[in-house]
Amino acid sequence: MTRPDVTVVVAVYNTMPYLTECLNSLVKQSIGQGRLEIVAVDDGSTDDSGAELDRFAERYPGVVKVLHQANSGGPAAPSNRALEVATGRYVYFVGSDDHLGREALERMVKCADEHGSDVVVGKMVGTNGRYVHQALFRKSDPDISLYDSALPFTLANTKLFRRDLVERYKLRFPEDMPVGSDQPFTIEACVRARKISVVADYTCYYAVKRGDASNITYRADHLSRLRCTAQIMEHAAELIEAGPKRDAVFRRHFTWELAKLVQDDFPSLDRAVQVELCAGIAELADAYFTDALRDSMDVRRRVRIALAQRGAVDPLIRAIRDEAENGAPPLLLEDGRAYVRYPGFRDPALGLPDRLYEVIGEAVPGQLADGTGLVSATWEQNGDDMAVSLAVRVPVTGDTASATVRLADRAMPRSADKPGGRRVPVGTELPPPPGQSGQEPTADGGGTVLRARVPLRPVRARLGVRAYLDVAGSTYEIPVKTQGVPLPLARRWREKVPYRVSATANAKGRLVITTAPLWGPPPGGARRLRRVLSRVKRKLTR
């Protein structure tokens, strides 16, 4: 019998009816059944999965091989058993509740053969709400590195592996890990591979979230996930020496696996579990949380990891709850730096460095926009001169000399017209500064009130009110919400050509200043009048 090009390994446990679609997507692959071997291992299923596998084996003899065994508690043992009988030049792993694009195997095998790849990653997408990290799939690439790509965020074993590599290094799945058992296998394969390629111009893999959310990843408890993450990181540390390469891989584990342990559900856990989680995170952080890795993370996750590392359970709970209820804390601007004042900031009892709380190369629209709103607005008129005096609260304290309120005679870009501010692209021309401005701390010390007196020009315009803030080297544009503050009554000004000025809230509750002449047609009226006259003229000439 000719050696197949690829063996597809399917570990199966109670995945009906998804299993049928999975198997159909395999036997109908464009690579052809003559080049394909499917090894499915039934891990003690109690539904109809075992019978469905046998049905496919009977229908596709020589292509589908089925093994039955007692339940092992996870996908590692059945995957290992399948590897013992696999004969293909390559081996590919697929979840039994997922399915492949029709040309997936043909395209990945072709890529591996053309480029001499030991590992090929085919584009994956999530379905039914399943999240799949997409950064790796922006473009096809015949040669990527584990250390300078998004590959560390795509460590599932759903890849094409050269079987010679697998057998040369005796790569197998640790059977004592209920979740994440594919990561040690994948990491080691990628470390030892001569070449890793990405096929991104075709959707190879459809990852399915089951309707009952019974995927094993969603069922594991916090302590099990912590233990498995520690095992993954310890295994990787044996393969990758300390330094930038290891940091590049472990950034995933600190920002993903470990950060997920201190999310919104952490405050509701038993106190003993909270303490144990913090102790486990501390052990890993003490070993692997380098300064460079810390600085590469976003400030929210970085602070939570650091609080757990200190064993500061109560400040950690407060940080999670406060942000869930009130949004991100206010920013402190100081000497050109920006700090997010999460619990523990400059707390002498904890002694955490300011650097943990600093905004480093990340956008911070949430911290700037939450709580930004109008305090007061009044008209000021002196003869033919009209101005609007505004007081706007922003959740920023400290050195806010670069913060100002301005009127912009243009709409927010549609992509940025959403809750939160936007980071203004370098070189963007900003509206002119107001005639005069000032600032003072809010009564509660949690922000700053910006005051501005902005002259108005006698033109027809809808002027958006924005706050502009310079934070850590970037300028942010934040629409100002009225937040229920009474708006001043409409006024008219100028004697020869009177103008009307009014303040309104648009559909999103944002403050808009409108100016228009009292004489002449309303906005769009001239165009409507011309259309009416044109229709009348056509009727008269018939």
Coordinates of C-alpha atoms in Angstrom, one line a residue:
M1 CA 0.0 0.0 0.0
T2 CA 1.3 3.5 -0.9
R3 CA 2.2 5.6 2.1
P4 CA -0.4 8.4 2.6
D5 CA 0.7 12.0 2.5
V6 CA -1.1 12.9 5.6
T7 CA -2.6 11.2 8.6
V8 CA -5.4 13.1 10.3
V9 CA -5.7 12.4 14.0
V10 CA -9.1 12.8 15.6
A11 CA -9.5 12.3 19.4
V12 CA -13.2 11.8 20.0
Y13 CA -15.3 12.0 23.2
N14 CA -19.1 12.7 23.0
T15 CA -19.1 15.2 20.1
M16 CA -22.3 14.2 18.2
P17 CA -23.7 15.7 16.1
Y18 CA -20.6 17.8 15.4
L19 CA -18.6 14.7 14.7
T20 CA -20.5 13.9 11.6
E21 CA -19.6 17.2 10.0
C22 CA -16.0 16.8 11.1
L23 CA -15.7 13.4 9.4
N24 CA -17.5 14.5 6.3
S25 CA -15.1 17.4 5.9
L26 CA -12.2 14.9 6.1
V27 CA -13.3 12.2 3.7
K28 CA -14.3 14.9 1.1
Q29 CA -10.9 16.6 1.2
S30 CA -9.6 17.7 -2.3
I31 CA -6.3 15.9 -1.6
G32 CA -8.1 12.7 -2.4
Q33 CA -8.7 9.6 -0.3
G34 CA -5.7 7.8 -1.8
R35 CA -3.3 10.3 -0.2
L36 CA -5.2 10.4 3.1
E37 CA -5.4 8.4 6.3
I38 CA -7.8 9.2 9.2
V39 CA -7.1 7.7 12.6
A40 CA -9.9 8.4 15.0
V41 CA -9.8 7.3 18.6
D42 CA -13.0 6.9 20.6
D43 CA -12.1 7.9 24.2
G44 CA -14.9 6.0 25.9
S45 CA -17.8 8.1 24.5
T46 CA -21.2 7.5 26.0
D47 CA -23.2 9.0 23.2
D48 CA -23.4 7.8 19.6
S49 CA -19.8 9.0 18.7
G50 CA -18.4 5.4 18.7
A51 CA -21.1 4.1 16.5
E52 CA -20.7 7.0 14.1
L53 CA -17.0 6.3 13.8
D54 CA -17.6 2.7 13.1
R55 CA -20.1 3.7 10.4
F56 CA -17.5 5.9 8.6
A57 CA -14.8 3.1 9.0
E58 CA -17.2 0.7 7.3
R59 CA -18.1 3.1 4.5
Y60 CA -14.4 4.2 3.9
P61 CA -12.3 1.1 4.4
G62 CA -8.6 1.7 4.2
V63 CA -9.1 5.4 4.8
V64 CA -10.8 5.7 8.2
K65 CA -9.3 3.7 11.1
V66 CA -11.1 3.6 14.4
L67 CA -9.7 2.6 17.8
H68 CA -11.9 2.4 20.9
Q69 CA -10.6 2.8 24.5
A70 CA -11.8 3.5 28.0
N71 CA -12.1 7.2 28.8
S72 CA -8.8 8.9 29.7
G73 CA -10.2 12.3 30.7
G74 CA -8.7 14.4 27.9
P75 CA -7.5 14.4 24.3
A76 CA -3.8 13.7 25.1
A77 CA -4.0 9.9 25.5
P78 CA -6.2 9.2 22.4
S79 CA -3.9 11.5 20.4
N80 CA -0.8 9.6 21.5
R81 CA -2.4 6.3 20.7
A82 CA -3.2 7.5 17.2
L83 CA 0.4 8.6 16.7
E84 CA 1.5 5.1 17.3
V85 CA -0.4 3.8 14.3
A86 CA -0.1 6.8 12.0
T87 CA 1.8 6.2 8.7
G88 CA 1.5 9.5 6.8
R89 CA 4.4 11.7 5.8
Y90 CA 2.7 14.4 7.7
V91 CA 0.3 14.3 10.7
Y92 CA -2.6 16.8 11.3
F93 CA -4.7 17.1 14.4
V94 CA -8.4 18.1 14.2
G95 CA -10.9 18.6 17.1
S96 CA -13.8 16.2 16.7
D97 CA -16.3 19.1 17.0
D98 CA -14.5 21.2 14.4
H99 CA -14.2 20.8 10.6
L100 CA -11.9 21.7 7.7
G101 CA -12.2 23.6 4.5
R102 CA -12.3 21.3 1.5
E103 CA -8.9 22.2 0.2
A104 CA -7.1 22.5 3.5
L105 CA -4.9 19.4 3.5
E106 CA -4.0 19.7 -0.1
R107 CA -2.9 23.3 0.3
M108 CA -0.9 22.7 3.5
V109 CA 0.8 19.6 2.2
K110 CA 1.8 21.5 -1.0
C111 CA 3.2 24.3 1.1
A112 CA 5.2 21.9 3.2
D113 CA 6.6 20.1 0.2
E114 CA 7.5 23.3 -1.7
H115 CA 9.2 25.0 1.2
G116 CA 10.6 22.1 3.2
S117 CA 8.4 23.1 6.2
D118 CA 8.3 21.0 9.3
V119 CA 5.2 22.8 10.6
V120 CA 2.5 24.4 8.5
V121 CA -0.2 26.6 10.1
G122 CA -3.4 26.9 8.1
K123 CA -5.7 29.8 8.6
M124 CA -8.2 29.2 11.4
V125 CA -11.5 31.0 12.1
G126 CA -14.0 30.6 15.0
T127 CA -17.7 29.8 14.6
N128 CA -20.6 30.0 16.9
G129 CA -18.8 32.5 19.0
R130 CA -15.5 30.6 19.3
Y131 CA -12.5 33.0 19.6
V132 CA -9.5 32.4 17.4
H133 CA -6.6 34.8 17.4
Q134 CA -6.2 36.2 13.9
A135 CA -2.9 38.2 13.8
L136 CA -0.9 35.3 12.4
F137 CA -3.2 35.0 9.4
R138 CA -2.8 38.4 7.9
K139 CA -0.7 37.0 5.1
S140 CA 0.8 33.7 3.9
D141 CA 4.5 33.3 4.8
P142 CA 6.7 30.4 3.9
D143 CA 9.1 31.0 6.8
I144 CA 8.1 32.5 10.2
S145 CA 9.7 32.4 13.6
L146 CA 8.1 31.4 16.9
Y147 CA 9.9 34.4 18.4
D148 CA 9.0 37.4 16.2
S149 CA 5.5 36.5 15.0
A150 CA 2.0 36.0 16.5
L151 CA 2.6 32.2 16.6
P152 CA 2.8 32.1 20.4
F153 CA -0.9 33.1 20.4
T154 CA -1.8 30.2 18.1
L155 CA -0.3 27.2 20.0
A156 CA -3.1 24.7 19.4
N157 CA -2.0 21.5 17.8
T158 CA -4.3 22.0 14.8
K159 CA -1.4 22.2 12.4
L160 CA 0.4 20.1 9.9
F161 CA 3.5 18.5 11.4
R162 CA 6.2 16.5 9.5
R163 CA 6.0 13.1 11.1
D164 CA 9.7 12.5 10.8
L165 CA 10.2 15.5 13.2
V166 CA 7.5 14.1 15.6
E167 CA 9.2 10.7 15.8
R168 CA 12.8 12.0 15.8
Y169 CA 12.1 13.9 19.0
K170 CA 9.5 11.5 20.4
L171 CA 6.9 14.3 20.6
R172 CA 3.9 13.3 22.6
F173 CA 1.1 14.9 24.6
P174 CA 1.4 15.0 28.4
E175 CA -1.5 12.8 29.6
D176 CA -1.8 14.4 33.1
M177 CA -3.0 17.8 31.8
P178 CA -6.8 18.2 31.5
V179 CA -6.4 21.4 29.4
G180 CA -3.5 22.7 27.3
S181 CA -1.9 19.4 26.6
D182 CA -1.3 20.4 23.0
Q183 CA 0.9 23.3 23.9
P184 CA 4.0 21.4 25.1
F185 CA 3.8 19.3 21.9
T186 CA 3.3 22.4 19.6
I187 CA 6.0 24.5 21.3
E188 CA 8.6 21.8 21.1
A189 CA 7.8 21.1 17.5
C190 CA 8.1 24.8 16.6
V191 CA 11.4 25.1 18.6
R192 CA 12.9 22.2 16.8
A193 CA 11.4 22.8 13.3
R194 CA 13.8 23.9 10.5
K195 CA 11.0 25.9 8.9
I196 CA 7.5 27.0 9.9
S197 CA 5.0 28.2 7.3
V198 CA 1.6 29.9 7.3
V199 CA -1.2 29.4 4.7
A200 CA -3.4 32.4 5.2
D201 CA -5.1 32.8 1.8
Y202 CA -7.6 30.0 2.5
T203 CA -9.6 29.1 5.5
C204 CA -8.4 25.7 6.4
Y205 CA -9.9 25.2 9.9
Y206 CA -13.3 26.0 11.4
A207 CA -13.1 26.0 15.2
V208 CA -16.6 25.4 16.7
K209 CA -17.9 26.5 20.0
R210 CA -20.6 24.0 20.9
G211 CA -24.1 25.2 21.7
D212 CA -23.8 23.9 25.3
A213 CA -20.2 25.3 25.7
S214 CA -19.1 21.8 26.7
N215 CA -15.7 22.1 25.0
I216 CA -13.1 20.9 27.5
T217 CA -11.4 24.3 27.5
Y218 CA -14.5 26.0 28.9
R219 CA -15.1 23.4 31.6
A220 CA -11.7 23.4 33.5
D221 CA -11.6 25.2 36.9
H222 CA -9.2 27.9 37.8
L223 CA -6.7 25.8 39.8
S224 CA -6.5 23.1 37.0
R225 CA -5.8 25.8 34.5
L226 CA -3.1 27.3 36.7
R227 CA -1.4 23.9 37.2
C228 CA -1.5 23.2 33.4
T229 CA -0.1 26.6 32.6
A230 CA 2.7 26.1 35.0
Q231 CA 3.5 22.8 33.4
I232 CA 3.5 24.3 29.9
M233 CA 5.8 27.1 31.0
E234 CA 8.2 24.8 32.8
H235 CA 8.4 22.6 29.7
A236 CA 9.0 25.6 27.4
A237 CA 11.7 27.0 29.8
E238 CA 13.7 23.7 29.4
L239 CA 13.7 24.3 25.6
I240 CA 14.2 28.1 25.4
E241 CA 16.9 29.8 27.3
A242 CA 16.1 32.9 29.3
G243 CA 16.0 36.1 27.2
P244 CA 14.0 37.8 24.5
K245 CA 13.0 34.5 22.8
R246 CA 11.5 33.1 26.0
D247 CA 9.8 36.4 26.7
A248 CA 8.2 36.3 23.3
V249 CA 6.6 33.0 24.0
F250 CA 5.7 33.7 27.6
R251 CA 4.0 37.0 26.8
R252 CA 1.2 34.8 25.6
H253 CA 0.9 33.0 28.9
F254 CA 1.0 36.1 31.1
T255 CA -1.4 38.1 29.0
W256 CA -3.7 35.1 28.2
E257 CA -3.7 32.1 30.5
L258 CA -2.6 33.8 33.7
A259 CA -4.5 37.0 33.1
K260 CA -7.7 35.0 32.6
L261 CA -7.3 33.7 36.2
V262 CA -7.7 37.2 37.6
Q263 CA -10.7 38.4 35.5
D264 CA -14.2 39.4 36.6
D265 CA -15.0 36.1 38.2
F266 CA -12.0 36.2 40.6
P267 CA -13.7 38.2 43.3
S268 CA -16.5 35.5 43.6
L269 CA -14.1 32.6 44.1
D270 CA -13.5 31.1 47.6
R271 CA -10.9 32.9 49.6
A272 CA -8.7 29.8 49.7
V273 CA -8.8 29.5 45.9
Q274 CA -8.0 33.2 45.5
V275 CA -4.9 32.8 47.8
E276 CA -3.8 29.7 46.0
L277 CA -4.2 31.3 42.6
C278 CA -2.1 34.3 43.7
A279 CA 0.6 32.0 45.1
G280 CA 0.8 30.0 41.9
I281 CA 0.9 33.2 39.7
A282 CA 3.6 34.6 42.0
E283 CA 5.8 31.5 41.6
L284 CA 5.6 31.8 37.8
A285 CA 6.1 35.6 37.9
D286 CA 9.1 35.3 40.2
A287 CA 10.6 32.9 37.7
Y288 CA 9.7 34.4 34.3
F289 CA 8.1 37.8 34.6
T290 CA 11.1 39.9 33.4
D291 CA 11.1 43.7 33.1
A292 CA 11.0 43.5 29.3
L293 CA 8.0 41.1 29.4
R294 CA 6.3 43.4 31.9
D295 CA 6.8 46.4 29.7
S296 CA 5.4 44.6 26.7
M297 CA 2.0 44.0 28.3
D298 CA -0.9 46.4 28.7
V299 CA -1.1 48.2 32.0
R300 CA -4.3 46.5 33.2
R301 CA -3.1 42.9 32.9
R302 CA 0.4 44.0 34.1
V303 CA -1.0 45.4 37.3
R304 CA -3.2 42.4 38.1
I305 CA -0.3 40.0 37.6
A306 CA 1.9 42.2 39.9
L307 CA -0.8 42.4 42.6
A308 CA -1.2 38.6 42.5
Q309 CA 2.6 38.3 42.7
R310 CA 2.6 40.4 45.8
G311 CA -0.2 38.3 47.3
A312 CA -2.3 41.5 47.5
V313 CA -5.6 39.7 47.2
D314 CA -7.8 42.5 48.5
P315 CA -6.3 45.3 46.3
L316 CA -6.6 42.8 43.4
I317 CA -10.3 42.2 44.1
R318 CA -10.8 46.0 44.4
A319 CA -9.0 46.6 41.1
I320 CA -11.2 44.1 39.3
R321 CA -14.5 45.2 40.8
D322 CA -13.8 48.9 40.5
E323 CA -13.0 48.6 36.8
A324 CA -16.0 46.4 36.2
E325 CA -18.3 48.9 37.8
N326 CA -16.8 52.2 36.9
G327 CA -14.4 51.7 34.0
A328 CA -10.7 52.3 34.0
P329 CA -9.3 54.6 36.8
P330 CA -8.3 58.2 36.1
L331 CA -4.9 58.9 34.6
L332 CA -2.1 60.8 36.4
L333 CA 0.0 62.9 34.0
E334 CA 3.4 63.7 35.5
D335 CA 6.6 64.8 33.8
G336 CA 5.5 63.6 30.4
R337 CA 4.5 60.2 31.7
A338 CA 1.0 58.7 32.2
Y339 CA 0.0 56.4 35.1
V340 CA -3.3 54.6 35.5
R341 CA -4.2 54.8 39.2
Y342 CA -5.2 51.2 39.9
P343 CA -5.3 50.1 43.5
G344 CA -1.8 49.7 44.9
F345 CA -0.4 52.7 43.0
R346 CA 2.3 54.3 45.3
D347 CA 1.0 52.3 48.2
P348 CA 4.0 52.1 50.6
A349 CA 2.8 48.8 52.0
L350 CA 3.1 47.1 48.7
G351 CA 6.1 49.0 47.3
L352 CA 5.2 48.4 43.7
P353 CA 7.2 50.4 41.2
D354 CA 5.5 53.2 39.2
R355 CA 6.6 51.5 36.0
L356 CA 3.9 48.9 36.6
Y357 CA 1.2 51.5 36.4
E358 CA 2.6 53.5 33.5
V359 CA 1.1 53.6 30.0
I360 CA 3.8 52.3 27.7
G361 CA 3.2 52.4 24.0
E362 CA -0.5 51.5 24.2
A363 CA -3.7 53.4 23.4
V364 CA -5.7 54.6 26.4
P365 CA -9.1 55.8 25.0
G366 CA -11.0 54.1 27.8
Q367 CA -9.2 55.8 30.6
L368 CA -9.6 59.1 28.9
A369 CA -13.2 58.9 27.8
D370 CA -14.8 57.3 30.9
G371 CA -16.2 60.2 32.9
T372 CA -15.4 62.9 30.4
G373 CA -18.4 65.2 30.2
L374 CA -19.9 68.7 30.3
V375 CA -19.9 70.6 33.6
S376 CA -21.5 73.8 32.3
A377 CA -22.0 75.8 29.2
T378 CA -23.0 79.5 28.9
W379 CA -23.2 82.1 26.1
E380 CA -21.1 85.3 26.3
Q381 CA -22.1 88.2 24.0
N382 CA -20.4 91.6 23.6
G383 CA -21.9 93.5 20.8
D384 CA -21.2 91.6 17.6
D385 CA -19.0 89.1 19.4
M386 CA -20.3 85.8 20.6
A387 CA -18.5 83.1 22.5
V388 CA -19.3 79.9 24.4
S389 CA -17.8 79.3 27.8
L390 CA -17.4 75.6 28.6
A391 CA -16.3 73.6 31.6
V392 CA -15.5 70.0 30.9
R393 CA -14.5 67.3 33.3
V394 CA -11.8 64.8 32.2
P395 CA -10.6 61.9 34.4
V396 CA -7.0 63.1 34.3
T397 CA -5.0 64.8 37.0
G398 CA -1.5 66.1 37.4
D399 CA 0.3 67.9 34.5
T400 CA -2.7 68.6 32.2
A401 CA -1.3 71.8 30.7
S402 CA -1.5 70.2 27.2
A403 CA -5.2 69.4 27.7
T404 CA -7.7 71.7 26.0
V405 CA -11.3 71.9 24.9
R406 CA -12.0 73.0 21.3
L407 CA -14.8 73.2 18.8
A408 CA -14.3 71.2 15.6
D409 CA -16.3 72.1 12.5
R410 CA -16.2 68.5 11.2
A411 CA -17.7 65.2 12.3
M412 CA -15.7 62.6 14.1
P413 CA -14.4 60.0 11.7
R414 CA -16.9 57.2 11.5
S415 CA -14.3 54.6 12.6
A416 CA -13.7 56.6 15.7
D417 CA -17.2 57.8 16.5
K418 CA -17.8 55.3 19.2
P419 CA -17.6 55.2 23.0
G420 CA -14.0 56.3 24.0
G421 CA -11.5 58.6 22.4
R422 CA -9.3 58.0 19.5
R423 CA -5.6 58.4 19.1
V424 CA -5.1 61.2 16.5
P425 CA -2.7 60.2 13.7
V426 CA 0.5 62.1 13.7
G427 CA 0.4 65.1 11.5
T428 CA -3.4 65.6 11.8
E429 CA -4.4 69.3 11.7
L430 CA -6.3 70.1 14.9
P431 CA -8.9 72.8 15.4
P432 CA -7.5 76.1 16.5
P433 CA -7.1 76.6 20.3
P434 CA -9.8 78.6 22.1
G435 CA -9.4 82.2 23.0
Q436 CA -8.6 81.5 26.6
S437 CA -8.6 78.4 28.8
G438 CA -7.8 77.2 32.3
Q439 CA -8.0 74.1 34.5
E440 CA -8.5 73.1 38.1
P441 CA -8.8 69.8 40.0
T442 CA -12.3 68.4 40.6
A443 CA -13.7 68.6 44.1
D444 CA -13.2 64.8 44.5
G445 CA -9.6 64.9 43.3
G446 CA -10.4 62.3 40.7
G447 CA -10.0 64.5 37.6
T448 CA -9.6 67.9 36.1
V449 CA -12.1 70.6 35.0
L450 CA -11.0 72.2 31.8
R451 CA -12.4 75.7 31.1
A452 CA -12.4 77.3 27.7
R453 CA -13.9 80.5 26.2
V454 CA -14.3 79.7 22.5
P455 CA -15.3 82.5 20.1
L456 CA -17.9 81.7 17.5
R457 CA -17.9 82.8 13.9
P458 CA -21.0 84.0 12.0
V459 CA -21.3 81.0 9.7
R460 CA -23.7 78.2 9.2
A461 CA -22.1 75.3 11.1
R462 CA -22.5 72.4 13.4
L463 CA -19.5 72.4 15.7
G464 CA -18.6 69.3 17.7
V465 CA -17.2 69.9 21.2
R466 CA -14.1 67.8 21.8
A467 CA -11.4 67.6 24.5
Y468 CA -7.9 67.1 23.2
L469 CA -5.3 65.6 25.5
D470 CA -1.6 64.8 25.1
V471 CA -0.8 61.6 26.9
A472 CA 2.5 59.8 26.8
G473 CA 3.5 61.2 23.4
S474 CA 0.1 60.8 21.7
T475 CA -2.8 63.2 21.2
Y476 CA -6.4 61.9 21.9
E477 CA -9.6 63.4 20.6
I478 CA -12.6 62.8 22.9
P479 CA -16.2 63.8 22.2
V480 CA -17.8 65.6 25.1
K481 CA -21.1 64.2 26.4
T482 CA -23.7 66.5 28.0
Q483 CA -24.4 63.9 30.7
G484 CA -27.7 65.6 31.7
V485 CA -26.2 69.1 32.3
P486 CA -28.8 71.8 31.4
L487 CA -27.8 73.4 28.1
P488 CA -28.1 77.2 27.6
L489 CA -31.0 78.6 25.8
A490 CA -30.6 79.6 22.1
R491 CA -29.4 83.2 21.5
R492 CA -29.2 85.6 18.6
W493 CA -26.4 88.0 17.8
R494 CA -25.2 90.6 15.3
E495 CA -27.4 93.5 14.2
K496 CA -27.1 93.6 10.4
V497 CA -27.3 89.9 9.7
P498 CA -28.6 88.2 12.9
Y499 CA -27.4 84.8 13.7
R500 CA -28.8 82.2 16.0
V501 CA -26.7 79.9 18.2
S502 CA -27.9 76.9 20.1
A503 CA -26.4 74.0 22.1
T504 CA -27.9 70.5 21.6
A505 CA -27.1 66.9 22.4
N506 CA -26.8 64.7 19.3
A507 CA -28.2 61.1 19.2
K508 CA -25.2 59.8 21.1
G509 CA -25.5 62.4 23.8
R510 CA -22.6 64.5 22.6
L511 CA -22.5 68.3 22.8
V512 CA -23.0 70.1 19.5
I513 CA -23.0 73.9 19.0
T514 CA -25.1 75.1 16.0
T515 CA -24.8 78.5 14.4
A516 CA -27.1 79.7 11.5
P517 CA -28.3 83.0 10.0
L518 CA -31.9 83.9 10.9
W519 CA -32.5 85.0 7.3
G520 CA -32.5 82.8 4.2
P521 CA -33.7 79.2 3.7
P522 CA -33.1 76.6 6.3
P523 CA -30.2 74.1 5.8
G524 CA -30.9 72.3 2.5
G525 CA -33.8 74.6 1.7
A526 CA -32.3 76.2 -1.4
R527 CA -31.7 72.8 -2.9
R528 CA -35.2 71.7 -2.1
L529 CA -36.6 74.9 -3.6
R530 CA -34.7 74.4 -6.8
R531 CA -36.0 70.9 -7.1
V532 CA -39.6 72.1 -6.6
L533 CA -39.2 74.9 -9.2
S534 CA -37.7 72.4 -11.7
R535 CA -40.6 70.0 -11.3
V536 CA -43.1 73.0 -11.8
K537 CA -41.2 74.1 -14.9
R538 CA -41.3 70.6 -16.4
K539 CA -45.1 70.4 -15.9
L540 CA -45.6 73.8 -17.5
T541 CA -43.6 72.9 -20.6
R542 CA -45.4 69.7 -21.3

